[in-house]
Amino acid sequence: MTLPHSPGNVGEPRPPGAVQVHRLERRQEEEQQEQRQHSLHMGSSVQRRTFRSSEEEYQFSAADYALAAALALTASSETSWEAQLRRRSSAVELEERGQKRVGFGNDLERTEIAFLRTQWLLRQSRDRKALRRRTEEKVREAKELRELCSSRGPWFWIPLRSHAVWEHTTVLLTCTIQASPPPQVTWYKNDTRLDPRLFPAGKYRITNNYGLLTLEIRRCTAEDAATYTVMVKNAYGQASSFAKVLVRTYLGKDAGFDSEIFKRLMFGPSVEFTSVLKPVFAREKEPFSLTCLFSEDVLDAEQNIQWSRDGRLLRSSSRRQILYADRRASLKVSSAYKEDEGFYTVQVTSPFGLQEQSTYVFVKDAAAEELGAPGSPLNVRCLDVNRDCLILTWTPPSDTRGSPIFGYAIERCQGESGQWVPCHEAPGGTCRCPIQGLVEGQSYRFRVRAINKAGSSVPSKASEPVVMGDHDEARRKIEIPFGLGNKITVNTDFEDFVTIPSPPTNVHASESRETYVVLGWEEPRPRGKAPLTYALEKSVIGSGTWEAISTETPVKSPRFALLDLEKGKSYVFRVRAMNQYGMSDPSEPSEPITLKGKPATLPPPAQVQAFRDTQTSVSLTWDPVKESPELLGYYIYSREAGSSEWQTVNNKPIQGNSFTVPGLRTGKEYEFCVRSVSEAGVGDSSAATEPIRVKQALATPSAPYDFILLNCGKNDMVIGWKPPKRRGGGKILGYFLDQHDSEELDWHPVNQQPVPTQVCKVSNLREGHFYEFRARAANWAGVGELSAPSSLFECKEWTMPQPGPPYDVRAFEVRATSLMLKWEPPLYTGAGPVTGYRISFQEEGSEQWKPVTPDPISGTHLRISDLQPGKSYVFQVQAVNSAGPGQPSMPTDPILLEDKPDAPEIKVGVDEEGFIYLAFEAPGAPDSSEFQWSKDYKGPLDPQRVKIEEEVNKSKVILKEPGLEDLGTYSVVVTDADEDISASHTLTEEELDKLKKLSHEIRNPVIKLISGWNVDILEQGEVRLWLEVEKLSPAAELHLIFNEKEIFSSPNRKINFDREKGLVEVIIQNLSEDDKGSYTAQLQDGKAKNQITLALVDDDFDKLLRKADAKRRDWKRKQGPYFEEFLQWKVTEDCQVLLTCKVTNTKKETCFQWFFQKKETPDGQYDPQTGAGLLCIKELSREDMGTYRAVVSDDRGLDDTILDLTGEALDAVFTELGRIGVLSATPLKIQGTEEGIRIFSKVKYYNMEYMKTTWFHKEKRLESSDRVRAGTTLNEIWLHILDPKDSDKGKYILEIVAGKEMRQLSADLSGQAFDDAMAEHQRLKALAIIEKNRAKVVRGLPDVATIMEDKTLCLTCVISGDPAPEIFWLKNEQPVTFLDRYHMEVRGSEVTITIEKVNSEDSGRYGVFVKNKYGSETGQVTISVFKHGEEPKVLGEM
């Protein structure tokens, strides 16, 4: 390297600055050279390490990345240190060189060059040593790599690649592998091992030349299009590579790399819909779902399947689920609202583009909580949300259920409380309302109910939650995010500190309605930092005064709704701002503001037109309402022609001006109208459309398909095909066929005029050439789609002995388990006539054909039964002759077996004229359809025996002369229909006999008898004879025959004939012997006749006569007071017998009397208010036996009722008393007595004649004896056991029987019960002994005795007692001393006291006191002594 210098100044010394620059440049050049070498080395190393097979990727571990980062950091630090060291050494060298250069000139420069060269050589030597070390490391690594590669699994250096080739060419698939040891190679075709020995010689050739693998496929055909895979395997692993081969069969847009086969092979299977979304008719608050099926699994379904409603993408939520599983995508809504109504679309991404399906979901109103209440509103939204107020809007419902809406009730829910409270009511003319008094910072939801005179609707769906706040304040702040979760808030309000705010500005009416005005204004500028509230004032124009507007809560928002303004007045308003420091001056007054009138609904749209669409839908269009910014949409209404009631079609307003109404009944006529929807409500209805019949709209047909060669000559072919699947709602007029020679490029038309059938003979062909065909179908709408080309058919004359294929194989009368298969015989019969047909079937998805019948059948139709419902089947037919079975027919399309709910059937009956008919109605038949009838599937019906009548969508076969020749199976097929419309009916002999009988009845009609002759006795004893037949015409005639003579109305016999009710009646006023005989009613109404006879003779007439007389007498009786209820007896629970009756038609003067044995009894009662009579017998006995009679009378007449209480009637009463007595018996009780033990039961009544009692002891009947006595009283049944012993212990049963009533009572006399009873017996027995021997005054002393003075008083009494008692006499409770005049004498049991010459002092209370060891007793008497001439008197108590 030479230093830069100039020849002119070689010996001249350089300035120090130049030397320094020279050294710096030199060092920079060396550093740059080292960097370039290092970069070159690193770049080539990276290239060698990254040059890999396209099938490989280099994998770096986490340790590799960590090591690379550490090396980078170390290199950067070393470079930095070396650079600093160089800079320092360079600075010293420059300084020294400058000094030397000044002193020694060029010698110093040469020294410097030598030094630099030496330094460079040393550095180069050092670099070579480093390079040698790196080379040795590379050699070592390469050696290790070779050792590693000498034993490794296979991998593809060059993989297989896909090919697209023309038919009949050769394709070569190649790939290169590396493996040690050499691997085993296996080739596969579509996952099936490829063995060349199983194919024609030379078809496949497989080679393996030192890792170069090849597969050669010669003369490729369409069957060779597949996925080919090569699998290599050794002891260390395995690897595979695959490629797709596409074989192009013909030129065009569907060939080569643009073909469907290539896309399918390259990009995977195409996802298509295998089901159709149908309209859904849901109901509010109920679930609904949409489901679609796919032909293949959808990869990444969550991203590739999208659901949308009205163009808006839908996501899963708490109320909505979007699911996918097993090739099924579904959208489920758990609770529907009317907001969910709309146009739903599902889209799926596939290699061939975006596939989608759409349908409409209708959500009907929920059932009303109150009958007649309207539907619920919808689309509730919150607008203009401020600190304490907002505007609420909603959409009116489509169905008012016959009564207009006059208001709306608004409810709100605060936060997540779930409690809905009423907050406002809005008038019915608006769907917009201000809501005030809300709390700042709180969240709210709202819902609305519509109200009419029947009540309120169910609530609408709640609005989205809104949080009250100052949105202007939020706009004054800007948030700038930074870092992780941090943000900076910038306040753009740079106002100075303000105490009292300025006045607000721009006071105006932001919204004016019929019932309210929303006042708005702008905040003051400057507004200050303190929170603001506002005070409002109003002034009526012309008043000159301002009035403060009072509010319940402070106004915090620059909005306020005024709800109390008067209509017709103009107002101006002003506003003041307030904060904690004070109130501002008033703002400038607003412009004059008045309430607006009631908002008018929008006019209806014009030009509403209906067009046919499908079999169940109609398309509607209309002119949109112009200049209507408040338009929310349109409601559509429909009704069947002839009906007066409109039905809602949609419950959510439609935004466009067209709609397709689904879910209509095929063949029915409908009318439609449209109404505009705005916040003012639902407008008037448009003019109804003309009635339109629901039918398939006329369109061009789809393409024919499934071409088949039916016959072939030397220069001609007979081609057949299947008709289009979609016929376009009209008759197929014919087909246009094109042909193509495989050796030519162009297609040529076969026919200029349409071929009416699905078979066409093509002539002028070249023998040995291959031809393909395509066709179009034509109907009244035009020529349809062009079909896909058929397969190549060789023009070679058929000479095989077997027959050709049958054609036009069709299925009719498809039901859940059966169908009818028909076909046409082959055009080529082979070596002999066709002797039969073999039918085979295949389940969809299976490749195995199974025979339907074990043997061939002879006909060209067959009913196939015992199939599995819900499955799809494919059928084909083969003709059989003497040479064997021929070519199979073209298989049918898959046929799904199911019972369609609306599938029409043949109806058999008799018409009004008595003709037997078979009728078939097909509402879904196209207008051009024909009804093709056949009998036993053998062609058209015989016109000599039947008559066919055609109507719109109807056909009727009338049997002219029904007979055995008409028995058989009648079938009908509707032509030109996209779906199978067919049915059959087998007419049996039994059914025909019933029809012929009904026909005879219709041709020879009989007036239908509803009720034959009936006999009624009327209230006054008249006899009514009547019969009822069906309703008759006004021209009906009646002839009434009595005993072979026609009778007419007379005073005693009235005849009525009501033709409208079919009633014939004869009323006989006084039935007598003259009316005995037969009555015949002869009726005639046009051709219909009937004759009904009644015989009133013998016992029937006598009974009727007696009943009529009794009825007549009863009527006369009831003209005055009479007994409504006759005398009857009733026994009460207290065993009293009540005789009751009831009188009616009484008056004040009416007299009521009771009689017993023809004597009036005063014990009876009568209540004039109720007419009730009552006679109570407290204790019934034989003395009460007799006849009881109640009589009621006044000046209008007399009536009586008699009850005979004798014989059986009396027995019934006693039996009832006995029954009640039996039921009243109390449980048995045990009682100890002085004689023994007594067991008894209390009853309310006992009668020995009608009640029987039996006692049992230990299940043995007891009989009366010396120790056991049984007895009864009126209210007690007892058993007395005298001197009881241990043998008397046990269970005692009392059986009481009265008539059919029987009852058993039991008591257990043992254990404690026996001991207690014995103790009581002993106690009472001892007391009885004491009582027997006790001293007693038995009799003799009177209570009072009077005596005159000077007389002798003698008192005697009888006493008893054992031992003999002691006797004491008392006077005034003091012992009497027997002296002088007092004497006592005892004679046995008689004790006598004598008082001689009594005087007044002897008056007093005397008593005799007796006692012994068992007791004592006192007998008392009062003595009164009166003087001569005085009246005797009794002394009082002393």
PDB file of N, CA, C and O in Angstrom, residues 1397-1425:
ATOM      1  N   LYS A1397    -152.431 -30.673 127.480  1.00  0.00           N
ATOM      2  CA  LYS A1397    -152.813 -29.269 127.732  1.00  0.00           C
ATOM      3  C   LYS A1397    -151.733 -28.314 127.208  1.00  0.00           C
ATOM      4  O   LYS A1397    -151.028 -27.648 127.955  1.00  0.00           O
ATOM      5  N   VAL A1398    -151.665 -28.301 125.933  1.00  0.00           N
ATOM      6  CA  VAL A1398    -150.639 -27.452 125.304  1.00  0.00           C
ATOM      7  C   VAL A1398    -150.991 -26.000 125.485  1.00  0.00           C
ATOM      8  O   VAL A1398    -152.164 -25.643 125.626  1.00  0.00           O
ATOM      9  N   ASN A1399    -150.023 -25.213 125.529  1.00  0.00           N
ATOM     10  CA  ASN A1399    -150.187 -23.759 125.573  1.00  0.00           C
ATOM     11  C   ASN A1399    -149.223 -23.117 124.588  1.00  0.00           C
ATOM     12  O   ASN A1399    -148.468 -23.800 123.870  1.00  0.00           O
ATOM     13  N   SER A1400    -149.220 -21.808 124.592  1.00  0.00           N
ATOM     14  CA  SER A1400    -148.402 -21.102 123.606  1.00  0.00           C
ATOM     15  C   SER A1400    -146.909 -21.345 123.798  1.00  0.00           C
ATOM     16  O   SER A1400    -146.114 -21.253 122.858  1.00  0.00           O
ATOM     17  N   GLU A1401    -146.495 -21.684 124.985  1.00  0.00           N
ATOM     18  CA  GLU A1401    -145.091 -21.944 125.219  1.00  0.00           C
ATOM     19  C   GLU A1401    -144.640 -23.245 124.564  1.00  0.00           C
ATOM     20  O   GLU A1401    -143.447 -23.488 124.385  1.00  0.00           O
ATOM     21  N   ASP A1402    -145.599 -24.087 124.286  1.00  0.00           N
ATOM     22  CA  ASP A1402    -145.238 -25.346 123.649  1.00  0.00           C
ATOM     23  C   ASP A1402    -144.982 -25.193 122.138  1.00  0.00           C
ATOM     24  O   ASP A1402    -144.616 -26.160 121.463  1.00  0.00           O
ATOM     25  N   SER A1403    -145.249 -24.052 121.615  1.00  0.00           N
ATOM     26  CA  SER A1403    -144.951 -23.838 120.176  1.00  0.00           C
ATOM     27  C   SER A1403    -143.443 -23.890 119.949  1.00  0.00           C
ATOM     28  O   SER A1403    -142.660 -23.433 120.800  1.00  0.00           O
ATOM     29  N   GLY A1404    -143.032 -24.411 118.831  1.00  0.00           N
ATOM     30  CA  GLY A1404    -141.606 -24.497 118.486  1.00  0.00           C
ATOM     31  C   GLY A1404    -141.300 -25.623 117.513  1.00  0.00           C
ATOM     32  O   GLY A1404    -142.208 -26.292 116.995  1.00  0.00           O
ATOM     33  N   ARG A1405    -139.969 -25.850 117.282  1.00  0.00           N
ATOM     34  CA  ARG A1405    -139.513 -26.906 116.347  1.00  0.00           C
ATOM     35  C   ARG A1405    -139.059 -28.100 117.188  1.00  0.00           C
ATOM     36  O   ARG A1405    -138.151 -27.994 117.978  1.00  0.00           O
ATOM     37  N   TYR A1406    -139.759 -29.255 116.970  1.00  0.00           N
ATOM     38  CA  TYR A1406    -139.465 -30.463 117.703  1.00  0.00           C
ATOM     39  C   TYR A1406    -138.764 -31.435 116.764  1.00  0.00           C
ATOM     40  O   TYR A1406    -139.026 -31.470 115.555  1.00  0.00           O
ATOM     41  N   GLY A1407    -137.890 -32.253 117.376  1.00  0.00           N
ATOM     42  CA  GLY A1407    -137.183 -33.250 116.592  1.00  0.00           C
ATOM     43  C   GLY A1407    -136.915 -34.496 117.366  1.00  0.00           C
ATOM     44  O   GLY A1407    -136.730 -34.424 118.582  1.00  0.00           O
ATOM     45  N   VAL A1408    -136.934 -35.637 116.672  1.00  0.00           N
ATOM     46  CA  VAL A1408    -136.615 -36.896 117.287  1.00  0.00           C
ATOM     47  C   VAL A1408    -135.248 -37.302 116.760  1.00  0.00           C
ATOM     48  O   VAL A1408    -135.010 -37.346 115.542  1.00  0.00           O
ATOM     49  N   PHE A1409    -134.307 -37.616 117.604  1.00  0.00           N
ATOM     50  CA  PHE A1409    -132.935 -37.955 117.260  1.00  0.00           C
ATOM     51  C   PHE A1409    -132.693 -39.399 117.647  1.00  0.00           C
ATOM     52  O   PHE A1409    -132.850 -39.753 118.809  1.00  0.00           O
ATOM     53  N   VAL A1410    -132.332 -40.227 116.630  1.00  0.00           N
ATOM     54  CA  VAL A1410    -132.061 -41.636 116.879  1.00  0.00           C
ATOM     55  C   VAL A1410    -130.639 -41.932 116.445  1.00  0.00           C
ATOM     56  O   VAL A1410    -130.154 -41.356 115.461  1.00  0.00           O
ATOM     57  N   LYS A1411    -129.970 -42.897 117.172  1.00  0.00           N
ATOM     58  CA  LYS A1411    -128.606 -43.240 116.802  1.00  0.00           C
ATOM     59  C   LYS A1411    -128.279 -44.620 117.295  1.00  0.00           C
ATOM     60  O   LYS A1411    -128.854 -45.104 118.272  1.00  0.00           O
ATOM     61  N   ASN A1412    -127.373 -45.275 116.490  1.00  0.00           N
ATOM     62  CA  ASN A1412    -126.753 -46.518 116.921  1.00  0.00           C
ATOM     63  C   ASN A1412    -125.314 -46.475 116.420  1.00  0.00           C
ATOM     64  O   ASN A1412    -124.834 -45.414 115.957  1.00  0.00           O
ATOM     65  N   LYS A1413    -124.628 -47.620 116.410  1.00  0.00           N
ATOM     66  CA  LYS A1413    -123.208 -47.610 116.048  1.00  0.00           C
ATOM     67  C   LYS A1413    -122.971 -47.354 114.566  1.00  0.00           C
ATOM     68  O   LYS A1413    -121.848 -47.041 114.169  1.00  0.00           O
ATOM     69  N   TYR A1414    -123.989 -47.493 113.737  1.00  0.00           N
ATOM     70  CA  TYR A1414    -123.803 -47.281 112.309  1.00  0.00           C
ATOM     71  C   TYR A1414    -124.162 -45.866 111.870  1.00  0.00           C
ATOM     72  O   TYR A1414    -123.908 -45.501 110.734  1.00  0.00           O
ATOM     73  N   GLY A1415    -124.829 -45.089 112.810  1.00  0.00           N
ATOM     74  CA  GLY A1415    -125.144 -43.725 112.435  1.00  0.00           C
ATOM     75  C   GLY A1415    -126.359 -43.211 113.161  1.00  0.00           C
ATOM     76  O   GLY A1415    -126.902 -43.864 114.061  1.00  0.00           O
ATOM     77  N   SER A1416    -126.763 -42.015 112.790  1.00  0.00           N
ATOM     78  CA  SER A1416    -127.878 -41.350 113.472  1.00  0.00           C
ATOM     79  C   SER A1416    -128.674 -40.572 112.442  1.00  0.00           C
ATOM     80  O   SER A1416    -128.227 -40.354 111.302  1.00  0.00           O
ATOM     81  N   GLU A1417    -129.890 -40.104 112.895  1.00  0.00           N
ATOM     82  CA  GLU A1417    -130.753 -39.332 111.998  1.00  0.00           C
ATOM     83  C   GLU A1417    -131.735 -38.559 112.863  1.00  0.00           C
ATOM     84  O   GLU A1417    -132.100 -38.977 113.953  1.00  0.00           O
ATOM     85  N   THR A1418    -132.194 -37.435 112.367  1.00  0.00           N
ATOM     86  CA  THR A1418    -133.126 -36.565 113.106  1.00  0.00           C
ATOM     87  C   THR A1418    -134.349 -36.347 112.248  1.00  0.00           C
ATOM     88  O   THR A1418    -134.223 -35.999 111.056  1.00  0.00           O
ATOM     89  N   GLY A1419    -135.553 -36.504 112.856  1.00  0.00           N
ATOM     90  CA  GLY A1419    -136.796 -36.168 112.212  1.00  0.00           C
ATOM     91  C   GLY A1419    -137.405 -34.951 112.886  1.00  0.00           C
ATOM     92  O   GLY A1419    -137.461 -34.891 114.118  1.00  0.00           O
ATOM     93  N   GLN A1420    -137.862 -33.923 112.136  1.00  0.00           N
ATOM     94  CA  GLN A1420    -138.300 -32.650 112.697  1.00  0.00           C
ATOM     95  C   GLN A1420    -139.744 -32.354 112.314  1.00  0.00           C
ATOM     96  O   GLN A1420    -140.212 -32.778 111.240  1.00  0.00           O
ATOM     97  N   VAL A1421    -140.390 -31.555 113.217  1.00  0.00           N
ATOM     98  CA  VAL A1421    -141.770 -31.108 113.000  1.00  0.00           C
ATOM     99  C   VAL A1421    -141.936 -29.764 113.693  1.00  0.00           C
ATOM    100  O   VAL A1421    -141.335 -29.502 114.720  1.00  0.00           O
ATOM    101  N   THR A1422    -142.727 -28.888 113.137  1.00  0.00           N
ATOM    102  CA  THR A1422    -142.967 -27.561 113.710  1.00  0.00           C
ATOM    103  C   THR A1422    -144.370 -27.559 114.332  1.00  0.00           C
ATOM    104  O   THR A1422    -145.363 -27.884 113.621  1.00  0.00           O
ATOM    105  N   ILE A1423    -144.471 -27.163 115.604  1.00  0.00           N
ATOM    106  CA  ILE A1423    -145.745 -27.143 116.350  1.00  0.00           C
ATOM    107  C   ILE A1423    -146.155 -25.685 116.548  1.00  0.00           C
ATOM    108  O   ILE A1423    -145.345 -24.859 116.994  1.00  0.00           O
ATOM    109  N   SER A1424    -147.424 -25.387 116.209  1.00  0.00           N
ATOM    110  CA  SER A1424    -147.973 -24.029 116.390  1.00  0.00           C
ATOM    111  C   SER A1424    -149.250 -24.141 117.241  1.00  0.00           C
ATOM    112  O   SER A1424    -150.185 -24.883 116.875  1.00  0.00           O
ATOM    113  N   VAL A1425    -149.256 -23.411 118.371  1.00  0.00           N
ATOM    114  CA  VAL A1425    -150.403 -23.427 119.310  1.00  0.00           C
ATOM    115  C   VAL A1425    -151.118 -22.098 119.197  1.00  0.00           C
ATOM    116  O   VAL A1425    -150.462 -21.042 119.272  1.00  0.00           O
TER     117      VAL A1425
END
